[in-house]
């Protein structure tokens, strides 16, 4: 995935590997999932687990790889600021 930001003289291109998403889920402590489960209605609490999130991220990453080059965010402001996120 590539994040591109143009703002005035700033031209920023950030390549972000899709695998970083699964790493981010691994870094979230189990206590955060417990706290999230407290604020969710009963039938959905069993879905808020680290293992479930890992599975969802794995499935999403495999689907996103099929659409390489797809622009999912394209924003241009009046002052010339430009943000683009491509897979």
Coordinates of C-alpha atoms in Angstrom, one line a residue:
X1 CA 0.0 0.0 0.0
X2 CA 1.3 3.5 -0.8
X3 CA 0.2 6.7 1.0
X4 CA 1.0 9.8 -1.0
X5 CA 0.7 13.3 0.5
X6 CA 1.4 16.6 -1.4
X7 CA 1.1 19.8 0.6
X8 CA 2.9 22.9 -0.5
X9 CA 6.6 22.0 -0.9
X10 CA 6.1 18.7 1.0
X11 CA 6.0 15.6 -1.2
X12 CA 5.7 12.5 1.0
X13 CA 5.4 8.9 -0.3
X14 CA 5.1 6.2 2.3
X15 CA 5.2 2.6 1.3
X16 CA 3.4 0.5 3.9
X17 CA 3.4 -3.3 3.6
X18 CA 0.0 -5.0 4.0
X19 CA 1.6 -7.4 6.4
X20 CA 2.0 -4.6 8.8
X21 CA -1.7 -4.9 9.5
X22 CA -1.3 -8.3 11.0
X23 CA 1.6 -7.1 13.1
X24 CA -0.6 -4.3 14.4
X25 CA -3.2 -6.7 15.6
X26 CA -0.5 -8.8 17.3
X27 CA 0.7 -5.7 19.2
X28 CA -2.8 -4.9 20.6
X29 CA -2.9 -6.2 24.2
X30 CA -5.6 -8.6 25.2
X31 CA -6.8 -6.1 27.8
X32 CA -7.9 -3.8 24.9
X33 CA -10.1 -6.6 23.5
X34 CA -11.6 -7.2 27.0
X35 CA -12.5 -3.5 27.3
X36 CA -14.0 -3.5 23.8
X37 CA -16.2 -6.5 24.6
X38 CA -17.6 -4.7 27.6
X39 CA -19.1 -2.0 25.3
X40 CA -20.6 -4.4 22.7
X41 CA -24.0 -6.1 23.0
X42 CA -24.0 -9.7 24.1
X43 CA -24.4 -11.6 20.8
X44 CA -21.3 -9.8 19.3
X45 CA -19.0 -10.1 22.3
X46 CA -17.6 -13.5 21.1
X47 CA -16.4 -11.9 17.9
X48 CA -14.1 -9.4 19.6
X49 CA -11.1 -11.7 20.1
X50 CA -7.5 -11.3 18.9
X51 CA -7.8 -14.6 17.0
X52 CA -10.9 -13.4 15.2
X53 CA -9.3 -10.1 14.2
X54 CA -6.2 -12.0 12.9
X55 CA -8.4 -14.1 10.7
X56 CA -10.3 -11.0 9.4
X57 CA -7.0 -9.2 8.6
X58 CA -5.5 -12.3 6.9
X59 CA -8.6 -12.6 4.7
X60 CA -8.7 -8.9 3.9
X61 CA -5.0 -8.8 3.0
X62 CA -5.4 -11.7 0.6
X63 CA -8.3 -10.0 -1.1
X64 CA -6.5 -6.6 -1.3
X65 CA -3.6 -8.2 -3.0
X66 CA -5.8 -9.0 -5.9
X67 CA -6.6 -5.3 -6.4
X68 CA -3.0 -4.0 -6.5
X69 CA -2.9 -0.4 -7.7
X70 CA -6.5 0.4 -6.7
X71 CA -6.9 3.9 -5.3
X72 CA -9.1 3.7 -2.2
X73 CA -8.7 7.3 -1.0
X74 CA -8.3 10.4 -3.2
X75 CA -8.7 13.8 -1.5
X76 CA -7.8 17.2 -3.0
X77 CA -8.3 20.3 -0.9
X78 CA -8.8 23.9 -2.2
X79 CA -5.3 24.9 -0.9
X80 CA -3.7 22.2 -3.1
X81 CA -3.2 19.6 -0.5
X82 CA -3.5 16.1 -2.0
X83 CA -3.8 12.8 -0.3
X84 CA -3.9 9.4 -2.1
X85 CA -3.9 5.9 -0.7
X86 CA -3.3 3.1 -3.2
X87 CA -3.2 -0.6 -2.6

